[in-house]
XYZ file of N, CA, C and O in Angstrom:
888
model
N 86.660 127.801 87.202
C 87.704 127.617 86.387
C 88.208 126.081 86.469
O 88.098 125.485 87.536
N 88.737 125.587 85.511
C 89.253 124.110 85.444
C 90.750 124.353 84.955
O 91.181 125.125 84.172
N 91.492 123.223 85.456
C 92.809 123.088 84.847
C 92.584 121.850 83.926
O 92.358 120.737 84.533
N 92.603 121.779 82.536
C 92.306 120.904 81.687
C 93.501 120.035 81.290
O 94.487 120.785 80.706
N 93.615 118.832 81.469
C 94.839 117.986 81.119
C 94.337 117.162 79.920
O 93.448 116.208 79.964
N 94.982 117.505 78.838
C 94.693 116.745 77.464
C 95.933 115.911 77.234
O 96.849 116.426 77.053
N 95.538 114.652 77.046
C 96.945 113.689 76.735
C 96.589 113.149 75.375
O 95.466 112.384 74.959
N 97.442 113.479 74.229
C 97.167 113.076 72.833
C 98.328 112.497 72.295
O 99.415 112.547 72.861
N 98.165 112.112 71.092
C 99.463 111.544 70.317
C 100.266 112.788 69.896
O 99.563 113.924 69.728
N 101.411 112.497 69.412
C 102.070 113.676 68.922
C 101.566 114.274 67.555
O 101.397 115.445 67.324
N 101.088 113.156 66.651
C 100.510 113.653 65.479
C 99.107 114.546 65.838
O 98.820 115.308 64.869
N 98.444 114.417 66.924
C 97.186 115.091 67.085
C 97.412 116.455 67.780
O 96.523 117.125 67.733
N 98.663 116.793 68.181
C 98.930 117.865 68.894
C 98.727 119.195 68.212
O 98.057 120.102 68.532
N 99.000 119.376 66.867
C 98.508 120.489 66.189
C 97.109 120.816 66.101
O 96.712 122.035 66.114
N 96.124 119.734 65.886
C 94.855 120.030 66.012
C 94.497 120.374 67.390
O 93.476 121.264 67.552
N 95.015 119.870 68.346
C 94.718 120.454 69.657
C 95.136 121.773 69.977
O 94.375 122.605 70.556
N 96.205 122.261 69.362
C 96.759 123.697 69.502
C 95.924 124.438 68.810
O 95.588 125.659 69.286
N 95.382 124.128 67.549
C 94.510 124.983 66.965
C 93.219 125.120 67.637
O 92.490 126.281 67.650
N 92.713 124.155 68.535
C 91.490 124.282 69.323
C 91.721 125.122 70.305
O 90.816 126.126 70.635
N 92.790 125.109 70.904
C 93.143 126.084 71.963
C 93.038 127.609 71.572
O 92.604 128.541 72.255
N 93.628 127.852 70.358
C 93.822 129.224 69.861
C 92.215 129.696 69.381
O 91.877 130.657 69.652
N 91.452 128.830 68.976
C 90.027 129.058 68.435
C 89.235 129.480 69.784
O 88.443 130.489 69.781
N 89.437 128.707 70.855
C 88.781 129.054 71.985
C 89.346 130.201 72.846
O 88.720 130.631 73.952
N 90.607 130.664 72.351
C 91.157 131.721 73.223
C 91.590 131.425 74.576
O 91.587 132.076 75.463
N 92.005 129.974 74.880
C 92.581 129.698 76.071
C 93.874 130.247 76.341
O 94.797 130.235 75.503
N 93.999 131.073 77.310
C 95.337 131.967 77.486
C 96.489 131.289 78.146
O 97.536 131.765 78.030
N 96.387 130.110 78.849
C 97.497 129.526 79.358
C 97.698 128.064 79.105
O 96.919 127.292 79.530
N 98.670 127.587 78.077
C 98.630 126.307 77.810
C 100.132 125.860 77.766
O 101.068 126.724 77.185
N 100.476 124.826 78.388
C 101.791 124.409 78.474
C 101.833 122.807 78.001
O 100.887 121.973 78.394
N 102.770 122.348 77.217
C 102.730 121.051 76.647
C 104.017 120.368 77.200
O 105.047 120.860 77.034
N 103.733 119.141 77.670
C 104.867 118.299 78.060
C 104.833 116.952 77.234
O 104.049 116.661 76.681
N 106.033 116.482 77.225
C 106.272 115.157 76.625
C 106.088 113.914 77.715
O 106.529 114.028 78.856
N 105.402 112.895 77.407
C 104.908 111.773 78.242
C 104.873 110.532 77.522
O 105.040 110.545 76.121
N 104.469 109.474 77.998
C 104.319 108.259 77.488
C 103.196 107.458 78.045
O 103.016 107.522 79.248
N 102.502 106.649 77.243
C 101.433 105.943 77.839
C 102.006 104.551 78.481
O 103.246 104.213 78.308
N 101.221 103.860 79.182
C 101.582 102.650 79.963
C 101.139 101.379 79.345
O 101.280 100.322 80.148
N 100.553 101.377 78.170
C 100.040 100.208 77.572
C 101.045 99.243 77.294
O 102.135 99.616 76.925
N 100.919 97.799 77.531
C 102.021 96.922 77.255
C 102.124 96.733 75.677
O 101.091 96.948 74.933
N 103.203 96.167 75.061
C 103.367 96.014 73.772
C 102.487 95.162 73.028
O 101.770 95.450 71.761
N 101.785 94.198 73.693
C 100.860 93.293 73.177
C 99.426 94.083 72.895
O 98.885 93.665 71.787
N 99.225 94.922 73.762
C 98.015 95.769 73.660
C 98.115 96.779 72.388
O 97.216 96.915 71.540
N 99.360 97.389 72.392
C 99.643 98.221 71.212
C 99.613 97.556 69.873
O 98.921 98.061 68.894
N 100.135 96.360 69.891
C 99.927 95.695 68.560
C 98.577 95.130 68.256
O 98.258 95.294 67.146
N 97.771 95.008 69.272
C 96.570 94.563 69.076
C 95.714 95.588 68.300
O 94.757 95.566 67.528
N 95.790 97.025 68.976
C 95.088 98.185 68.588
C 95.716 98.889 67.336
O 95.330 99.778 66.807
N 96.855 98.095 66.972
C 97.561 98.745 65.735
C 98.298 100.279 66.033
O 98.232 101.003 65.130
N 98.614 100.243 67.338
C 99.287 101.618 67.658
C 100.832 101.450 67.655
O 101.363 100.456 68.357
N 101.596 102.147 66.929
C 102.940 102.148 66.861
C 103.783 102.559 68.071
O 104.928 101.967 68.179
N 103.189 103.807 68.661
C 104.099 104.206 69.586
C 103.271 104.519 70.993
O 102.072 104.939 70.853
N 103.945 104.583 71.992
C 103.307 104.863 73.205
C 103.604 106.511 73.547
O 103.347 106.776 74.631
N 104.285 107.140 72.703
C 104.542 108.595 72.816
C 103.443 109.460 72.845
O 102.436 109.306 72.348
N 103.546 110.337 74.017
C 102.164 111.184 74.228
C 102.601 112.609 74.465
O 103.680 113.026 74.678
N 101.681 113.526 74.207
C 101.988 114.846 74.442
C 100.837 115.292 75.462
O 99.647 115.075 75.274
N 101.127 115.934 76.510
C 100.330 116.398 77.659
C 100.150 117.764 77.717
O 101.152 118.605 77.871
N 99.068 118.480 77.325
C 98.907 119.672 77.293
C 98.163 120.267 78.681
O 96.898 119.612 78.854
N 98.367 121.215 79.244
C 97.754 121.681 80.496
C 97.254 123.032 80.125
O 97.879 124.006 79.702
N 95.870 123.316 80.233
C 95.138 124.442 79.912
C 94.295 124.859 81.045
O 93.645 124.188 81.686
N 94.218 126.263 81.138
C 93.196 126.850 82.220
C 92.115 127.325 81.224
O 91.985 128.014 80.189
N 90.699 126.967 81.819
C 89.511 127.171 80.962
C 88.381 127.630 81.897
O 88.285 126.787 83.039
N 87.586 128.347 81.685
C 86.147 128.399 82.289
C 85.393 127.163 82.246
O 85.758 126.300 81.337
N 84.372 127.162 82.894
C 83.455 126.036 82.910
C 83.005 125.871 81.474
O 82.744 124.712 80.965
N 82.501 126.973 81.030
C 81.789 126.968 79.638
C 82.750 126.515 78.549
O 82.633 125.829 77.570
N 84.124 127.072 78.627
C 85.142 126.863 77.684
C 85.556 125.415 77.830
O 85.958 124.819 76.898
N 85.635 124.841 79.122
C 86.059 123.414 79.355
C 85.004 122.606 78.625
O 85.611 121.716 77.801
N 83.857 122.832 78.699
C 82.766 121.997 77.928
C 83.233 121.999 76.478
O 83.023 120.974 75.652
N 83.385 123.179 75.886
C 83.571 123.474 74.636
C 84.935 122.578 74.071
O 84.996 122.250 72.920
N 85.786 122.904 75.079
C 87.164 122.231 74.847
C 86.967 120.726 74.693
O 87.698 120.081 73.571
N 86.294 120.173 75.513
C 86.227 118.643 75.517
C 85.360 118.260 74.298
O 85.695 117.318 73.541
N 84.366 118.942 73.994
C 83.377 118.827 72.759
C 84.244 118.764 71.573
O 84.138 117.804 70.647
N 85.117 119.822 71.569
C 85.950 119.889 70.240
C 86.857 118.751 70.051
O 87.312 118.292 69.086
N 87.471 118.206 71.177
C 88.446 117.178 71.151
C 87.752 115.653 70.810
O 88.195 115.149 70.043
N 86.491 115.697 71.218
C 85.575 114.473 70.820
C 85.523 114.558 69.347
O 85.696 113.464 68.824
N 85.273 115.653 68.758
C 84.917 115.707 67.289
C 86.210 115.738 66.434
O 86.069 115.123 65.466
N 87.338 116.303 66.959
C 88.338 116.395 65.985
C 89.492 115.522 66.394
O 90.136 115.040 65.270
N 89.595 115.004 67.684
C 90.572 114.023 68.037
C 90.071 112.666 68.051
O 90.916 111.719 68.445
N 88.761 112.487 68.006
C 88.040 111.212 68.167
C 88.203 110.447 69.362
O 88.634 109.301 69.522
N 88.219 111.344 70.469
C 88.250 110.632 71.799
C 87.184 109.446 71.910
O 86.154 109.822 71.612
N 87.709 108.607 72.643
C 86.776 107.488 72.765
C 87.339 106.282 72.031
O 87.156 105.002 72.283
N 87.943 106.533 70.942
C 88.706 105.544 70.233
C 90.023 105.190 70.720
O 90.841 106.007 70.981
N 90.309 103.881 71.193
C 91.766 103.532 71.818
C 92.733 104.247 71.139
O 92.940 104.155 69.662
N 93.614 104.785 71.810
C 94.854 105.383 71.344
C 94.843 106.896 71.017
O 95.742 107.587 70.530
N 93.582 107.308 70.888
C 93.494 108.522 70.357
C 93.487 109.789 71.222
O 93.605 110.957 71.001
N 93.349 109.464 72.596
C 93.650 110.527 73.653
C 92.677 110.562 74.624
O 91.630 109.813 74.562
N 92.874 111.058 75.826
C 92.096 111.505 76.794
C 92.002 112.878 77.314
O 93.029 113.592 77.144
N 91.097 113.317 78.123
C 91.071 114.582 78.453
C 90.314 114.522 79.989
O 89.491 113.873 80.303
N 90.978 115.419 80.809
C 90.549 115.433 82.431
C 90.503 116.828 82.812
O 91.379 117.654 82.414
N 89.470 117.250 83.323
C 89.256 118.711 83.949
C 89.328 118.634 85.280
O 88.509 118.101 86.130
N 90.439 119.410 86.029
C 90.305 119.255 87.340
C 89.928 120.688 87.987
O 90.617 121.877 87.412
N 89.299 120.884 88.882
C 88.658 122.165 89.139
C 89.776 122.997 90.002
O 90.482 122.391 90.924
N 89.824 124.274 89.801
C 90.707 125.115 90.469
C 89.792 125.453 91.772
O 88.848 126.003 91.556
N 90.419 125.539 92.993
C 89.736 125.881 94.088
C 89.918 127.310 94.305
O 89.036 128.098 94.695
N 91.025 128.146 93.938
C 91.091 129.374 94.085
C 92.173 129.974 92.956
O 92.937 129.167 92.456
N 92.120 131.299 92.657
C 92.961 131.718 91.665
C 93.414 132.943 92.489
O 92.924 134.017 93.162
N 94.717 133.262 92.196
C 95.592 134.227 92.937
C 95.689 135.699 92.304
O 96.313 135.998 91.510
N 94.321 136.503 92.767
C 94.229 137.732 92.426
C 93.289 138.180 91.262
O 93.122 137.266 90.365
N 92.683 139.344 91.214
C 91.778 139.492 90.342
C 92.237 139.718 88.711
O 91.691 139.281 87.742
N 93.601 140.258 88.705
C 94.137 140.172 87.289
C 94.455 138.840 86.716
O 94.453 138.606 85.666
N 94.724 138.003 87.664
C 95.155 136.711 87.061
C 93.642 135.960 86.698
O 93.704 135.414 85.582
N 92.691 136.147 87.475
C 91.491 135.767 86.962
C 90.766 136.327 85.814
O 90.297 135.581 84.980
N 90.985 137.491 85.577
C 90.699 138.309 84.359
C 91.509 137.603 83.108
O 90.813 137.489 82.084
N 92.841 137.552 83.284
C 93.747 136.891 82.338
C 93.108 135.525 81.955
O 92.869 135.123 80.874
N 92.820 134.702 83.091
C 92.326 133.256 82.689
C 90.996 133.370 82.062
O 90.688 132.451 81.229
N 90.204 134.272 82.431
C 88.784 134.211 81.775
C 88.739 134.709 80.544
O 87.931 134.670 79.501
N 89.854 135.570 79.979
C 89.948 136.005 78.701
C 89.039 136.845 78.335
O 88.192 136.757 77.010
N 88.617 137.822 79.104
C 87.401 138.776 78.919
C 85.976 138.324 79.244
O 85.195 139.181 78.875
N 85.749 137.018 79.597
C 84.439 136.605 79.972
C 84.136 137.181 81.172
O 84.834 137.384 81.926
N 82.895 137.535 81.223
C 82.329 138.255 82.644
C 82.132 137.236 83.579
O 82.120 136.016 83.393
N 82.241 137.711 84.763
C 82.174 136.891 86.037
C 82.440 137.492 87.411
O 83.006 138.727 87.210
N 82.205 136.897 88.365
C 82.453 137.586 89.662
C 83.923 137.422 90.080
O 84.350 138.253 91.087
N 84.649 136.462 89.595
C 86.033 136.068 90.069
C 85.894 135.334 91.322
O 86.862 134.808 91.727
N 84.819 134.770 91.778
C 84.772 133.950 92.904
C 84.330 132.568 92.374
O 83.383 132.397 91.566
N 85.040 131.554 92.918
C 84.724 130.249 92.384
C 84.905 129.172 93.658
O 85.889 129.164 94.268
N 84.082 128.268 93.835
C 83.873 127.340 94.801
C 83.565 126.010 94.108
O 82.357 125.940 93.756
N 84.481 125.225 93.976
C 83.937 123.784 93.194
C 83.114 122.722 93.901
O 83.318 122.969 95.201
N 82.337 122.106 93.397
C 81.757 120.934 94.050
C 82.867 119.955 94.450
O 83.932 119.852 94.035
N 82.510 119.112 95.604
C 83.373 118.331 96.138
C 83.012 116.852 96.038
O 83.589 115.973 96.472
N 81.902 116.497 95.185
C 81.532 115.302 94.840
C 81.508 114.987 93.424
O 80.722 115.367 92.650
N 82.554 114.077 93.024
C 82.820 114.035 91.602
C 82.696 112.404 91.331
O 83.084 111.523 92.363
N 82.378 112.015 90.270
C 82.321 110.465 89.875
C 83.717 110.068 89.684
O 83.894 108.907 89.913
N 84.667 110.932 89.166
C 85.956 110.259 88.905
C 87.085 111.289 89.610
O 86.856 112.357 89.870
N 88.281 110.646 89.837
C 89.237 111.299 90.394
C 90.663 111.163 89.722
O 90.713 109.995 89.151
N 91.570 111.848 89.691
C 92.805 111.894 89.137
C 93.844 111.595 90.250
O 94.158 112.324 91.215
N 94.318 110.304 90.027
C 95.451 109.909 91.005
C 96.752 110.397 90.388
O 97.150 110.062 89.303
N 97.695 111.041 91.096
C 98.884 111.427 90.927
C 99.746 110.722 91.820
O 99.776 110.669 93.012
N 100.805 110.048 91.078
C 101.898 109.186 91.707
C 103.200 109.785 91.332
O 103.515 109.882 90.215
N 104.053 109.785 92.367
C 105.426 110.270 92.013
C 106.362 109.350 92.357
O 106.262 108.909 93.670
N 107.066 108.801 91.585
C 107.916 107.544 91.992
C 109.355 107.863 91.307
O 109.530 108.577 90.574
N 110.358 106.990 91.815
C 111.744 106.946 91.129
C 111.595 106.403 89.750
O 110.905 105.867 89.369
N 112.552 107.075 88.950
C 112.788 106.531 87.699
C 112.940 105.148 87.382
O 113.601 104.596 88.133
N 112.317 104.708 86.411
C 112.611 103.298 85.943
C 111.765 102.124 86.619
O 111.922 101.151 86.690
N 110.587 102.787 87.382
C 109.638 101.824 88.247
C 108.265 101.914 87.630
O 107.283 101.543 88.318
N 108.244 102.170 86.307
C 106.862 101.911 85.652
C 106.131 100.988 85.855
O 104.967 100.719 86.188
N 106.699 99.600 85.550
C 106.126 98.331 85.697
C 105.607 98.106 87.073
O 104.512 97.539 87.291
N 106.422 98.344 88.063
C 106.218 98.101 89.432
C 104.797 98.826 89.772
O 103.870 98.339 90.512
N 104.882 100.190 89.590
C 103.782 101.090 90.019
C 102.422 100.617 89.184
O 101.384 100.599 89.820
N 102.501 100.504 87.942
C 101.399 100.146 87.095
C 100.843 98.886 87.260
O 99.586 98.678 87.358
N 101.789 97.913 87.773
C 101.053 96.601 87.991
C 100.197 96.448 89.236
O 99.335 96.005 89.472
N 100.884 97.343 90.272
C 100.103 97.768 91.573
C 98.696 98.345 91.315
O 97.693 97.901 91.722
N 98.804 99.318 90.264
C 97.596 100.151 89.972
C 96.565 99.065 89.199
O 95.435 99.091 89.627
N 97.020 98.364 88.376
C 96.309 97.512 87.484
C 95.551 96.292 88.315
O 94.407 95.986 88.187
N 96.373 95.964 89.358
C 95.925 94.823 90.121
C 94.671 95.311 90.997
O 93.963 94.423 91.543
N 94.504 96.584 91.167
C 93.201 97.103 92.080
C 92.295 97.623 91.144
O 91.467 98.280 91.560
N 92.509 97.387 89.844
C 91.483 97.965 88.954
C 91.581 99.060 87.996
O 90.741 99.388 87.029
N 92.825 99.720 87.921
C 93.076 100.789 87.252
C 93.332 100.306 85.680
O 93.719 99.200 85.489
N 92.884 101.198 84.780
C 92.952 100.811 83.315
C 94.141 100.952 82.651
O 94.439 100.639 81.646
N 94.949 102.173 83.208
C 96.200 102.508 82.562
C 96.520 103.887 83.165
O 95.861 104.358 84.027
N 97.491 104.466 82.532
C 97.851 105.709 82.824
C 98.856 106.538 81.959
O 99.274 105.635 81.025
N 99.303 107.631 82.358
C 100.217 108.253 81.596
C 101.379 108.607 82.277
O 101.245 109.202 83.440
N 102.722 108.554 81.845
C 103.849 108.952 82.648
C 104.591 110.023 82.205
O 104.792 110.251 80.927
N 105.011 110.997 82.990
C 105.727 112.017 82.734
C 107.039 111.954 83.422
O 107.048 111.388 84.307
N 108.067 112.555 82.664
C 109.434 112.486 83.346
C 109.783 113.685 83.979
O 109.373 114.880 83.526
N 110.453 113.758 85.324
C 110.857 114.953 85.875
C 111.983 114.868 86.833
O 112.408 113.675 86.883
N 112.322 115.859 87.518
C 113.331 115.880 88.478
C 112.889 116.313 89.627
O 112.381 117.490 89.855
N 113.097 115.575 90.806
C 112.668 116.127 92.159
C 113.486 117.234 92.542
O 114.876 117.377 92.408
N 112.885 118.032 93.301
C 113.686 119.085 94.069
C 113.001 119.252 95.509
O 111.801 119.328 95.490
N 113.747 119.309 96.473
C 113.265 119.354 97.805
C 114.229 119.569 98.892
O 115.363 119.523 98.904
N 113.745 119.768 100.093
C 114.497 120.107 101.145
C 115.133 118.838 101.714
O 114.658 117.751 101.736
N 116.419 119.078 102.520
C 117.162 117.925 102.849
C 116.406 117.400 104.120
O 116.439 115.980 104.252
N 115.494 117.999 104.788
C 114.882 117.440 105.936
C 113.843 116.426 105.482
O 113.337 115.509 106.257
N 113.323 116.619 104.243
C 112.188 115.844 103.730
C 112.733 114.526 103.357
O 112.288 113.515 103.617
N 114.139 114.512 102.818
C 114.866 113.276 102.514
C 115.106 112.473 103.773
O 114.832 111.289 103.809
N 115.563 113.080 104.859
C 115.849 112.382 106.030
C 114.547 111.723 106.736
O 114.605 110.563 107.110
N 113.656 112.652 106.632
C 112.197 112.173 107.202
C 111.519 111.006 106.536
O 111.171 110.059 107.021
N 111.449 111.095 105.368
C 110.735 110.114 104.432
C 111.508 109.149 103.828
O 111.065 108.381 103.037
N 112.805 109.072 103.981
C 113.698 108.160 103.394
C 113.658 108.299 101.913
O 113.803 107.205 101.112
N 113.365 109.353 101.285
C 113.442 109.522 99.887
C 114.437 110.553 99.326
O 114.668 111.478 100.045
N 115.076 110.142 98.258
C 116.153 111.107 97.706
C 115.358 112.050 96.765
O 114.837 111.595 95.708
N 115.184 113.337 97.193
C 114.480 114.421 96.437
C 114.888 114.666 95.213
O 114.229 114.531 94.114
N 116.214 115.040 95.050
C 117.030 115.543 93.910
C 117.386 114.534 93.164
O 118.510 114.149 92.765
N 116.504 113.741 92.483
C 116.708 112.632 91.648
C 115.716 112.512 90.545
O 114.410 113.229 90.436
N 116.031 111.572 89.480
C 115.098 111.586 88.439
C 113.677 111.018 88.864
O 113.797 110.048 89.589
N 112.541 111.529 88.424
C 111.376 111.065 88.839
C 110.474 110.651 87.660
O 110.621 111.068 86.581
N 109.310 109.820 88.015
C 108.355 109.514 87.045
C 106.994 109.978 87.717
O 106.808 109.589 88.863
N 106.255 110.673 86.899
C 104.894 111.188 87.435
C 103.944 110.463 86.703
O 103.823 110.649 85.413
N 103.071 109.700 87.389
C 101.981 108.840 86.936
C 100.595 109.735 86.790
O 100.364 110.104 88.090
N 99.932 109.596 85.968
C 98.593 110.185 85.918
C 97.558 109.144 85.684
O 97.468 108.416 84.594
N 96.707 108.752 86.634
C 95.785 107.716 86.559
C 94.416 108.189 86.917
O 94.089 108.703 87.985
N 93.459 108.080 85.977
C 92.011 108.438 86.382
C 91.113 107.043 86.789
O 91.265 106.091 86.081
N 90.553 107.347 87.863
C 89.702 106.276 88.408
C 88.247 106.656 88.743
O 88.162 107.803 89.097
N 87.395 105.699 88.887
C 86.181 106.170 89.392
C 86.273 106.346 90.924
O 87.200 105.873 91.641
N 85.467 107.211 91.477
C 85.765 107.658 92.862
C 85.770 106.534 93.785
O 86.471 106.433 94.697
N 84.842 105.520 93.455
C 84.678 104.481 94.452
C 85.858 103.428 94.314
O 86.093 102.540 95.235
N 86.676 103.508 93.185
C 87.746 102.672 93.120
C 89.098 103.299 93.406
O 90.169 102.639 93.710
N 89.046 104.526 93.666
C 90.189 105.319 93.860
C 91.055 104.819 95.142
O 92.267 104.642 95.166
N 90.424 104.670 96.276
C 91.006 104.275 97.548
C 91.803 103.027 97.389
O 93.016 102.861 97.783
N 91.087 101.871 96.860
C 91.793 100.529 96.558
C 93.047 100.769 95.732
O 93.964 100.121 95.914
N 92.878 101.476 94.598
C 94.061 101.622 93.712
C 95.320 102.378 94.585
O 96.349 101.807 94.376
N 94.822 103.477 95.213
C 96.009 104.166 95.893
C 96.739 103.114 96.932
O 97.848 103.118 97.268
N 95.698 102.399 97.670
C 96.216 101.572 98.708
C 97.165 100.510 98.153
O 98.340 100.164 98.586
N 96.962 99.952 96.924
C 97.579 98.846 96.317
C 99.038 99.450 96.022
O 99.950 98.850 96.175
N 98.971 100.655 95.294
C 100.278 101.459 94.902
C 101.058 101.440 96.059
O 102.419 101.349 96.020
N 100.539 102.050 97.219
C 101.446 102.379 98.356
C 101.866 101.144 99.047
O 103.020 101.008 99.675
N 101.165 99.975 99.106
C 101.637 98.783 99.451
C 102.583 97.989 98.606
O 103.565 97.398 99.322
N 102.343 98.102 97.263
C 103.421 97.260 96.524
C 104.484 98.019 95.956
O 105.508 97.667 95.455
N 104.352 99.551 96.105
C 105.388 100.454 95.367
C 105.490 101.706 96.096
O 105.892 102.729 95.592
N 105.263 101.656 97.421
C 105.417 102.672 98.200
C 106.731 102.979 98.714
O 107.794 102.635 98.217
N 106.874 103.914 99.733
C 108.308 104.541 100.129
C 109.205 103.360 100.657
O 110.309 103.626 100.733
N 108.812 102.210 101.014
C 109.595 101.218 101.509
C 110.024 100.237 100.302
O 110.551 99.060 100.467
N 109.650 100.489 99.033
C 110.088 99.686 97.822
C 111.006 100.451 97.095
O 111.118 101.658 97.124
N 111.535 99.732 95.944
C 112.473 100.662 95.149
C 111.687 101.738 94.233
O 112.359 102.793 93.860
N 110.432 101.557 94.052
C 109.678 102.800 93.659
C 109.613 104.114 94.424
O 109.721 105.184 94.036
N 109.694 103.858 95.676
C 109.496 104.907 96.808
C 108.358 105.785 96.325
O 108.559 107.163 96.237
N 107.318 105.413 95.986
C 106.074 106.269 95.413
C 105.346 106.809 96.548
O 105.157 106.336 97.586
N 104.946 108.134 96.316
C 103.940 108.740 97.077
C 102.753 108.994 96.112
O 102.926 109.280 94.837
N 101.387 109.255 96.555
C 100.294 109.200 95.702
C 99.362 110.087 96.452
O 99.206 110.246 97.840
N 98.628 110.947 95.647
C 97.578 111.778 96.133
C 96.473 111.809 95.047
O 96.757 111.442 93.869
N 95.303 112.336 95.389
C 94.220 112.433 94.252
C 93.705 113.575 94.076
O 93.623 114.453 95.336
N 93.172 114.047 93.012
C 92.384 115.248 92.797
C 91.102 114.957 92.217
O 90.824 114.025 91.333
N 90.031 115.900 92.569
C 88.633 115.633 91.918
C 88.784 115.958 90.497
O 89.657 116.732 90.147
N 87.757 115.530 89.581
C 87.572 115.907 88.214
C 86.235 116.401 88.066
O 85.388 115.685 88.477
N 86.128 117.550 87.299
C 84.633 117.816 87.014
C 84.292 117.117 85.807
O 83.032 116.799 85.531
N 84.993 116.626 84.752
C 84.641 116.159 83.493
C 85.892 115.306 83.102
O 87.003 115.584 83.294
N 85.600 114.149 82.532
C 86.566 113.245 81.725
C 85.914 112.791 80.341
O 84.859 112.691 80.258
N 86.912 112.458 79.454
C 86.438 111.926 78.206
C 87.549 111.160 77.589
O 88.741 111.508 77.836
N 87.192 110.123 76.900
C 88.052 109.338 76.074
C 88.604 108.083 76.838
O 89.416 107.385 76.246
N 87.839 107.771 77.966
C 88.298 106.646 78.782
C 87.396 105.402 78.601
O 87.916 104.259 78.935
N 86.300 105.613 77.933
C 85.357 104.587 77.724
C 84.648 104.005 79.048
O 83.954 102.953 79.089
N 84.617 105.005 80.093
C 83.832 104.572 81.232
C 82.420 104.872 81.015
O 81.970 105.896 80.264
N 81.479 103.808 81.383
C 80.061 104.145 81.281
C 79.615 105.463 81.842
O 79.965 105.548 83.136
N 78.985 106.048 81.185
C 78.364 107.407 81.753
C 79.361 108.504 81.951
O 78.984 109.539 82.365
N 80.558 108.570 81.178
C 81.590 109.557 81.395
C 80.905 110.771 80.456
O 80.156 110.755 79.651
N 81.226 112.041 81.007
C 80.626 113.153 80.306
C 81.371 113.316 78.924
O 82.413 113.006 78.599
């Protein structure tokens, strides 16, 4: 099983939703986000807006491949500004009924152990609101190509605030950055050094493995 993160333009969302229905993907959540490309890049590519829609879907390995293939064909992934997709493996699923629901009738044992050696990783950064430039400048300085930003609100225990010097219950920005596995460590180090807990961004970062990526223009991407 994979948790598939699809990032598309608002105009492309209806086609993406149509694809999820055709494949019978049972669990889809759509969030509002924005890209991090600077205005000069948008002007050069002829893109009017940085607005994004981020759809989170659960899919079996077979449907993941079909989902990404369908996005390549219908959403023109690979063309700048048309979208990206990332598949993150689920390590475990809570209960047989949940697995049956997520598989949507597909046969299987219900047991799943993902591989741990992947070519790309998804870096997740959680930072204070209004710190997009600080975080992304740090990431780009270490080789990141870009990212997508989601808006959220932190919720956490008071002892976390005291221990980590972070105000939890405040507006947050969540950055999704895909990087080659060999570049991930340097990108995360740069973010923590330049936009970490001791800076106005107060960023924390972690990474997740990805089984497949598409739309980034990386050589050899699936």
